[in-house]
Short mmCIF file of C-alpha atoms and ligand atoms in Angstrom, two decimals:
data_model
loop_
_atom_site.label_atom_id
_atom_site.label_comp_id
_atom_site.label_asym_id
_atom_site.label_seq_id
_atom_site.Cartn_x
_atom_site.Cartn_y
_atom_site.Cartn_z
CA LYS A 1 -5.66 98.09 11.20
CA PHE A 2 -3.01 98.17 8.57
CA PHE A 3 -2.43 94.20 9.69
CA HIS A 4 -5.66 93.49 9.70
CA LEU A 5 -6.23 95.42 6.26
CA GLN A 6 -3.23 92.71 4.78
CA TYR A 7 -5.15 89.55 6.98
CA LEU A 8 -7.77 90.28 5.40
CA LEU A 9 -6.33 90.59 1.27
CA THR A 10 -3.85 87.29 2.33
CA THR A 11 -6.54 85.18 3.34
CA THR A 12 -9.18 86.05 1.08
CA PHE A 13 -6.01 85.62 -2.02
CA TYR A 14 -5.57 81.97 -0.47
CA ASN A 15 -9.30 81.47 -0.59
CA ILE A 16 -9.59 82.49 -4.30
CA THR A 17 -6.59 80.66 -4.61
CA PHE A 18 -7.96 77.58 -3.01
CA GLN A 19 -11.51 77.56 -4.42
CA MET A 20 -9.80 78.27 -8.39
CA SER A 21 -7.76 74.89 -7.94
CA VAL A 22 -10.82 73.39 -6.48
CA PHE A 23 -12.36 74.11 -9.82
CA PHE A 24 -9.93 73.45 -11.86
CA PHE A 25 -8.93 69.76 -10.29
CA THR A 26 -13.05 69.00 -10.22
CA LEU A 27 -13.07 70.25 -14.29
CA ILE A 28 -9.72 67.67 -14.69
CA LEU A 29 -11.43 64.86 -13.01
CA GLU A 30 -14.75 65.33 -14.00
CA ASP A 31 -13.15 65.33 -18.28
CA ASP A 32 -10.90 61.82 -16.74
CA MET A 33 -14.48 60.63 -16.28
CA LYS A 34 -15.93 57.97 -18.06
CA ARG A 35 -19.50 58.74 -19.25
CA VAL A 36 -21.18 55.59 -20.36
CA LEU A 37 -24.43 55.73 -21.76
CA LEU A 38 -27.47 53.30 -21.12
CA ALA A 39 -29.11 53.59 -24.68
CA THR A 40 -33.20 51.34 -24.84
CA ASP A 41 -35.88 52.32 -26.50
CA LYS A 42 -37.66 49.00 -25.18
CA PRO A 43 -35.34 49.63 -20.90
CA PHE A 44 -34.27 47.16 -18.93
CA ALA A 45 -36.18 46.33 -16.01
CA ALA A 46 -35.63 49.00 -13.13
CA LYS A 47 -33.39 46.61 -11.20
CA ALA A 48 -31.53 45.26 -13.71
CA VAL A 49 -31.02 49.27 -14.96
CA SER A 50 -29.92 49.60 -10.88
CA LYS A 51 -27.09 47.37 -11.48
CA ILE A 52 -25.91 49.41 -14.16
CA GLN A 53 -25.68 52.03 -11.92
CA GLU A 54 -24.19 50.47 -8.80
CA ILE A 55 -21.32 48.92 -11.11
CA CYS A 56 -20.93 52.41 -12.58
CA ASP A 57 -20.93 53.96 -8.80
CA LYS A 58 -18.53 51.48 -8.15
CA ALA A 59 -16.12 52.12 -11.09
CA GLY A 60 -16.16 56.69 -10.62
CA TYR A 61 -17.86 56.34 -13.83
CA GLN A 62 -21.45 58.72 -14.51
CA LEU A 63 -24.12 56.76 -16.07
CA VAL A 64 -26.09 58.82 -18.47
CA LYS A 65 -29.32 57.18 -19.44
CA LEU A 66 -31.92 57.60 -22.54
CA GLU A 67 -34.69 54.92 -22.32
CA SER A 68 -38.03 54.64 -23.61
CA TYR A 69 -35.96 57.69 -26.44
CA THR A 70 -38.03 57.69 -30.10
CA SER A 71 -36.34 59.13 -32.28
CA ALA A 72 -32.34 58.65 -33.83
CA GLY A 73 -32.25 62.27 -32.65
CA GLN A 74 -32.35 61.57 -29.41
CA LEU A 75 -29.97 59.33 -29.86
CA LYS A 76 -27.61 61.21 -31.84
CA ASP A 77 -27.57 63.99 -29.47
CA ALA A 78 -27.37 61.93 -25.95
CA VAL A 79 -23.55 60.07 -27.58
CA LYS A 80 -21.73 62.54 -28.39
CA ASP A 81 -19.97 63.42 -25.22
CA VAL A 82 -20.39 59.96 -23.66
CA HIS A 83 -17.62 57.04 -24.29
CA ALA A 84 -19.07 53.86 -23.44
CA VAL A 85 -22.81 52.63 -24.85
CA ILE A 86 -25.48 50.18 -24.30
CA VAL A 87 -28.09 48.73 -26.24
CA ARG A 88 -30.52 46.58 -26.99
CA SER A 89 -31.62 46.19 -30.45
CA ASP A 90 -30.96 50.19 -30.89
CA LEU A 91 -29.49 50.74 -34.42
CA ILE A 92 -25.94 52.20 -33.59
CA THR A 93 -25.60 53.80 -37.27
CA LYS A 94 -22.48 55.57 -38.60
CA GLU A 95 -24.01 58.43 -38.62
CA ILE A 96 -24.45 57.72 -34.37
CA ILE A 97 -20.77 56.50 -34.36
CA ASP A 98 -19.82 59.74 -36.30
CA ALA A 99 -21.65 62.27 -33.89
CA ALA A 100 -20.02 60.27 -31.20
CA PRO A 101 -16.39 61.18 -30.58
CA GLU A 102 -15.37 60.06 -28.09
CA LEU A 103 -16.95 56.14 -28.05
CA LYS A 104 -14.54 53.45 -27.61
CA ILE A 105 -16.74 51.06 -26.84
CA VAL A 106 -20.46 49.57 -27.71
CA VAL A 107 -22.47 46.98 -26.36
CA ARG A 108 -25.16 45.07 -27.32
CA GLY A 109 -26.51 43.59 -24.90
CA GLY A 110 -27.41 40.36 -25.91
CA ALA A 111 -26.59 37.78 -28.12
CA GLY A 112 -27.68 40.38 -32.02
CA TYR A 113 -25.22 42.26 -33.10
CA ASP A 114 -26.78 43.40 -36.75
CA ASN A 115 -28.13 45.92 -35.02
CA VAL A 116 -24.88 47.70 -35.19
CA ASP A 117 -22.70 48.94 -37.79
CA CYS A 118 -19.81 47.22 -37.21
CA ILE A 119 -17.31 48.47 -39.59
CA ALA A 120 -17.81 51.74 -38.70
CA ALA A 121 -16.97 50.87 -35.73
CA SER A 122 -13.93 49.34 -36.90
CA LYS A 123 -13.10 52.58 -38.48
CA LYS A 124 -13.07 54.74 -36.18
CA GLY A 125 -11.22 52.12 -34.11
CA VAL A 126 -14.23 51.59 -31.85
CA VAL A 127 -15.06 48.49 -30.87
CA VAL A 128 -18.89 46.22 -29.90
CA MET A 129 -19.07 43.32 -28.03
CA ASN A 130 -22.28 40.92 -27.36
CA THR A 131 -23.17 39.38 -24.27
CA PRO A 132 -23.70 36.04 -25.47
CA GLY A 133 -25.77 33.60 -23.35
CA VAL A 134 -27.53 36.22 -21.33
CA ASN A 135 -31.01 35.85 -22.63
CA SER A 136 -30.72 32.21 -24.10
CA ASN A 137 -32.65 30.85 -21.76
CA ALA A 138 -35.21 33.06 -22.19
CA VAL A 139 -35.57 33.33 -26.20
CA ALA A 140 -35.92 28.92 -25.69
CA GLU A 141 -39.31 29.33 -23.69
CA LEU A 142 -40.90 31.85 -25.54
CA ALA A 143 -40.32 29.12 -28.86
CA MET A 144 -41.19 26.55 -26.91
CA GLY A 145 -44.25 29.07 -25.85
CA MET A 146 -44.97 29.33 -29.58
CA ALA A 147 -45.02 26.04 -30.51
CA VAL A 148 -47.32 24.94 -27.63
CA TYR A 149 -49.47 28.10 -28.69
CA MET A 150 -49.66 27.24 -31.86
CA ALA A 151 -49.97 23.41 -31.07
CA ARG A 152 -53.34 24.37 -29.18
CA GLY A 153 -54.69 26.55 -32.04
CA LEU A 154 -53.72 29.71 -30.58
CA PHE A 155 -55.84 28.69 -27.28
CA THR A 156 -59.38 28.51 -28.48
CA PRO A 157 -61.64 25.51 -28.34
CA LYS A 158 -60.64 24.09 -30.76
CA THR A 159 -59.38 20.13 -31.09
CA GLY A 160 -55.08 21.11 -31.12
CA GLY A 161 -52.16 18.54 -31.15
CA GLU A 162 -49.49 17.22 -29.01
CA LEU A 163 -45.59 18.31 -29.07
CA LEU A 164 -44.97 15.10 -27.91
CA GLY A 165 -43.19 12.33 -30.09
CA LYS A 166 -42.95 14.94 -32.30
CA LYS A 167 -39.91 15.99 -34.13
CA ILE A 168 -38.28 19.58 -33.98
CA GLY A 169 -35.02 20.52 -36.09
CA ILE A 170 -33.69 23.30 -34.49
CA HIS A 171 -31.69 25.71 -36.92
CA ALA A 172 -28.67 27.21 -35.60
CA TYR A 173 -27.01 25.19 -32.60
CA GLY A 174 -26.09 28.34 -30.99
CA ASN A 175 -26.79 29.58 -26.91
CA VAL A 176 -30.91 29.37 -27.81
CA GLY A 177 -30.55 26.29 -29.50
CA LYS A 178 -28.70 24.68 -27.71
CA ASN A 179 -31.53 25.74 -24.28
CA VAL A 180 -34.17 24.40 -26.78
CA ALA A 181 -33.19 21.56 -27.13
CA ARG A 182 -33.14 20.51 -23.34
CA ILE A 183 -36.56 22.14 -23.04
CA ALA A 184 -38.14 19.94 -25.94
CA LYS A 185 -36.84 16.64 -24.66
CA GLY A 186 -38.97 17.33 -21.90
CA PHE A 187 -41.66 17.79 -23.94
CA GLY A 188 -40.98 14.29 -24.98
CA MET A 189 -39.79 15.35 -28.74
CA THR A 190 -37.18 13.81 -31.09
CA VAL A 191 -34.21 17.07 -31.11
CA TYR A 192 -32.84 17.23 -34.43
CA ALA A 193 -29.78 20.22 -35.53
CA PHE A 194 -28.14 21.59 -38.52
CA ASP A 195 -25.16 23.33 -37.38
CA PRO A 196 -22.09 23.38 -40.14
CA PHE A 197 -19.95 25.56 -37.27
CA VAL A 198 -20.33 23.44 -34.53
CA LYS A 199 -19.21 20.07 -34.02
CA LYS A 200 -21.36 16.68 -34.89
CA ASP A 201 -19.91 15.58 -31.40
CA VAL A 202 -20.96 18.52 -28.81
CA ILE A 203 -24.68 18.56 -30.38
CA GLU A 204 -24.49 14.72 -29.92
CA ALA A 205 -23.68 15.14 -26.50
CA ASP A 206 -26.78 17.13 -25.74
CA GLY A 207 -29.07 13.50 -26.77
CA VAL A 208 -29.36 16.23 -30.18
CA LYS A 209 -29.20 13.60 -33.86
CA VAL A 210 -27.19 16.18 -36.11
CA VAL A 211 -27.91 16.56 -39.98
CA GLU A 212 -25.62 16.63 -42.68
CA THR A 213 -27.46 19.30 -45.07
CA VAL A 214 -30.27 22.36 -43.89
CA GLU A 215 -32.70 20.44 -46.50
CA ASP A 216 -32.57 17.38 -44.61
CA LEU A 217 -33.68 19.37 -41.19
CA TYR A 218 -37.11 21.03 -42.88
CA LYS A 219 -37.29 17.10 -44.20
CA THR A 220 -37.38 15.40 -41.87
CA CYS A 221 -38.93 18.07 -39.27
CA HIS A 222 -42.91 19.10 -37.42
CA TYR A 223 -41.50 22.22 -35.82
CA VAL A 224 -38.18 23.83 -37.32
CA SER A 225 -36.83 26.85 -34.70
CA LEU A 226 -35.05 29.54 -35.97
CA HIS A 227 -31.27 30.45 -34.00
CA ILE A 228 -29.17 31.85 -37.43
CA PRO A 229 -28.04 35.41 -37.14
CA ALA A 230 -29.32 38.14 -39.40
CA ASN A 231 -26.06 38.85 -41.78
CA ASP A 232 -25.56 39.12 -45.85
CA LYS A 233 -25.61 35.38 -46.00
CA THR A 234 -28.41 34.85 -43.76
CA LYS A 235 -31.25 37.19 -44.37
CA LYS A 236 -34.15 36.04 -46.79
CA SER A 237 -32.65 32.64 -46.15
CA ILE A 238 -35.66 30.60 -45.03
CA ASN A 239 -37.31 30.39 -48.63
CA LYS A 240 -40.12 28.93 -49.69
CA ASN A 241 -37.51 26.48 -51.53
CA LEU A 242 -36.83 24.90 -48.13
CA MET A 243 -39.98 25.65 -45.95
CA GLY A 244 -41.87 23.64 -49.13
CA LEU A 245 -39.69 20.36 -47.11
CA MET A 246 -41.07 19.84 -44.07
CA PRO A 247 -44.19 17.96 -43.98
CA LYS A 248 -47.40 18.12 -42.99
CA GLY A 249 -48.64 20.34 -40.71
CA ALA A 250 -45.38 21.62 -39.94
CA THR A 251 -44.67 24.63 -37.62
CA LEU A 252 -42.09 27.01 -38.55
CA LEU A 253 -41.02 29.26 -35.30
CA ASN A 254 -39.33 32.28 -35.87
CA THR A 255 -37.42 34.06 -32.35
CA ALA A 256 -34.20 34.00 -34.22
CA ARG A 257 -34.18 38.01 -36.46
CA LYS A 258 -37.68 38.25 -39.08
CA GLU A 259 -35.10 39.01 -41.90
CA VAL A 260 -34.33 35.54 -42.10
CA VAL A 261 -37.07 34.01 -43.18
CA CYS A 262 -38.18 35.80 -46.63
CA GLU A 263 -42.08 36.86 -46.50
CA GLU A 264 -42.91 36.89 -50.53
CA GLY A 265 -42.28 32.66 -49.50
CA LEU A 266 -43.67 33.07 -46.61
CA LYS A 267 -46.49 34.01 -48.28
CA PHE A 268 -46.58 31.83 -50.63
CA MET A 269 -46.21 28.63 -47.88
CA LEU A 270 -49.21 29.66 -46.18
CA GLU A 271 -51.21 30.49 -49.55
CA SER A 272 -50.37 26.63 -50.87
CA ARG A 273 -49.95 24.85 -47.54
CA PRO A 274 -52.90 25.18 -45.54
CA ASP A 275 -51.43 22.89 -42.57
CA PHE A 276 -48.25 25.37 -42.48
CA LYS A 277 -48.16 27.73 -39.79
CA TYR A 278 -45.74 30.54 -39.00
CA ALA A 279 -45.33 31.77 -35.45
CA SER A 280 -42.73 34.57 -34.94
CA ASP A 281 -41.29 36.99 -32.14
CA ILE A 282 -41.81 40.19 -34.04
CA ALA A 283 -44.49 40.89 -36.92
CA PRO A 284 -42.61 40.73 -40.48
CA ASP A 285 -43.35 43.65 -42.28
CA ASN A 286 -46.42 42.38 -44.55
CA ALA A 287 -47.88 41.14 -41.12
CA ALA A 288 -51.40 42.91 -41.50
CA GLU A 289 -51.76 40.92 -44.58
CA LEU A 290 -50.85 38.28 -42.79
CA ASN A 291 -52.73 38.35 -39.84
CA GLU A 292 -56.30 39.06 -42.38
CA LYS A 293 -55.48 35.72 -44.51
CA PHE A 294 -53.78 33.70 -42.31
CA ALA A 295 -55.96 34.04 -39.07
CA GLY A 296 -55.12 31.80 -36.56
CA ARG A 297 -51.57 30.05 -38.67
CA VAL A 298 -49.88 32.63 -37.97
CA PHE A 299 -49.16 34.49 -34.64
CA PHE A 300 -46.87 38.14 -34.01
CA THR A 301 -45.79 39.58 -31.01
CA PRO A 302 -46.53 43.53 -31.44
CA LYS A 303 -42.78 43.65 -29.87
CA LYS A 304 -40.01 41.51 -29.61
CA MET A 305 -40.25 40.24 -26.43
CA GLY A 306 -38.16 37.32 -26.54
CA ALA A 307 -35.55 38.87 -24.22
CA GLN A 308 -38.14 40.97 -22.02
CA THR A 309 -37.56 38.87 -19.06
CA ASN A 310 -36.41 39.96 -15.52
CA GLU A 311 -33.81 37.03 -15.74
CA ALA A 312 -32.39 37.68 -18.15
CA ASN A 313 -32.86 41.85 -18.26
CA ASP A 314 -30.35 41.81 -14.90
CA ASN A 315 -27.88 38.91 -16.74
CA ALA A 316 -27.21 41.18 -19.79
CA ALA A 317 -27.16 44.76 -17.99
CA GLU A 318 -24.60 43.74 -15.55
CA ALA A 319 -22.53 41.63 -18.01
CA ALA A 320 -22.45 44.62 -20.51
CA ILE A 321 -21.19 46.99 -17.60
CA SER A 322 -18.90 44.67 -16.22
CA GLN A 323 -17.41 44.50 -19.54
CA ILE A 324 -17.31 47.65 -20.26
CA VAL A 325 -15.23 48.09 -16.95
CA ARG A 326 -12.88 45.66 -17.85
CA PHE A 327 -12.55 47.08 -20.63
CA PHE A 328 -11.84 50.52 -19.20
CA GLU A 329 -9.37 49.23 -16.34
CA LYS A 330 -7.99 45.87 -17.83
CA GLY A 331 -8.19 45.87 -21.82
CA ASP A 332 -10.18 43.20 -21.56
CA ILE A 333 -11.52 42.25 -25.19
CA THR A 334 -12.83 39.36 -25.09
CA PHE A 335 -16.11 39.11 -26.10
CA LYS A 336 -15.41 42.40 -29.20
CA VAL A 337 -16.96 40.99 -32.51
CA ASN A 338 -15.45 43.34 -34.63
C1 3PG B 1 -30.92 38.78 -29.23
O1 3PG B 1 -30.13 39.11 -30.14
O2 3PG B 1 -30.01 39.26 -27.51
C2 3PG B 1 -32.05 38.98 -28.68
O3 3PG B 1 -32.73 38.93 -30.33
C3 3PG B 1 -32.90 40.35 -27.64
O4 3PG B 1 -32.94 41.46 -27.95
P1 3PG B 1 -33.51 42.61 -27.35
O5 3PG B 1 -32.40 42.81 -26.46
O6 3PG B 1 -33.41 43.97 -28.11
O7 3PG B 1 -34.61 42.12 -26.63
#
């Protein structure tokens, strides 16, 4: 009986010790496990999200999802213990960065990173990346779709115009601009570009005519398609002086950012030039007024949708999570922007 009791005590002791070790080991592992937050108020398509999950599982990372959220408070709560964040146009402010003590990297799945406070991120040693090129065809197709829509009187039965033989100006010849040029050529348009940051021969190799000044672009083209980023230099830079240079019957296409167009200047143009049209992927702040006063000459998407295709979602999602894995596993900072 004594030996039986001794045996029982010993095995219980070993059992408890074993379970405690497993418990602490799991805790250590969990603590070591990278947590990635996918924070998208405009979610990626389900297939793209599954891809992120798959890559996280393979890397041994935990994926936390915050999709279709409605307040910055929800985002602030969600970042508190994560190491990486994937966003789209979601605002990553200083307040959000300060609320994330473990944060090492923010990846904007897409091109423009004006939604991320890069200075606050740098101060905290947080790397910010974008995923350039992944959604540029989607945005370019929308720009040209808007060109057709405006030319054809917003798809009303009234007589419209054609793109064939018209001149289109690409304002900034990056990934989207390049795709717009390719598609516009298919419509038989003559394509011009202005971009002081891209070498002339690179643009000309695409069969695109380079203009030396931004004024020349607006003077020359019936259509101008905006592809400049939104920053301190470019905000409100598309003003009435520039727009006013455009020839009769001109249309300005904006799939960049609403902030780059000066809204007062735009209103002035629409008032003073009854031939002028404006289409934008996301409404300006004075959209209600413009829609009412200039119906048929303005068009705004209700929510930014340039990159909202299955293909672009797949590309952006896969690029974002792959960049995060490469950053943690290999220290790769190829697409760092801060
Ligand atoms: C971009 O900058 O990549 C595009 O504007 C797309 O933005 P979105 O991911 O918010 O649709």
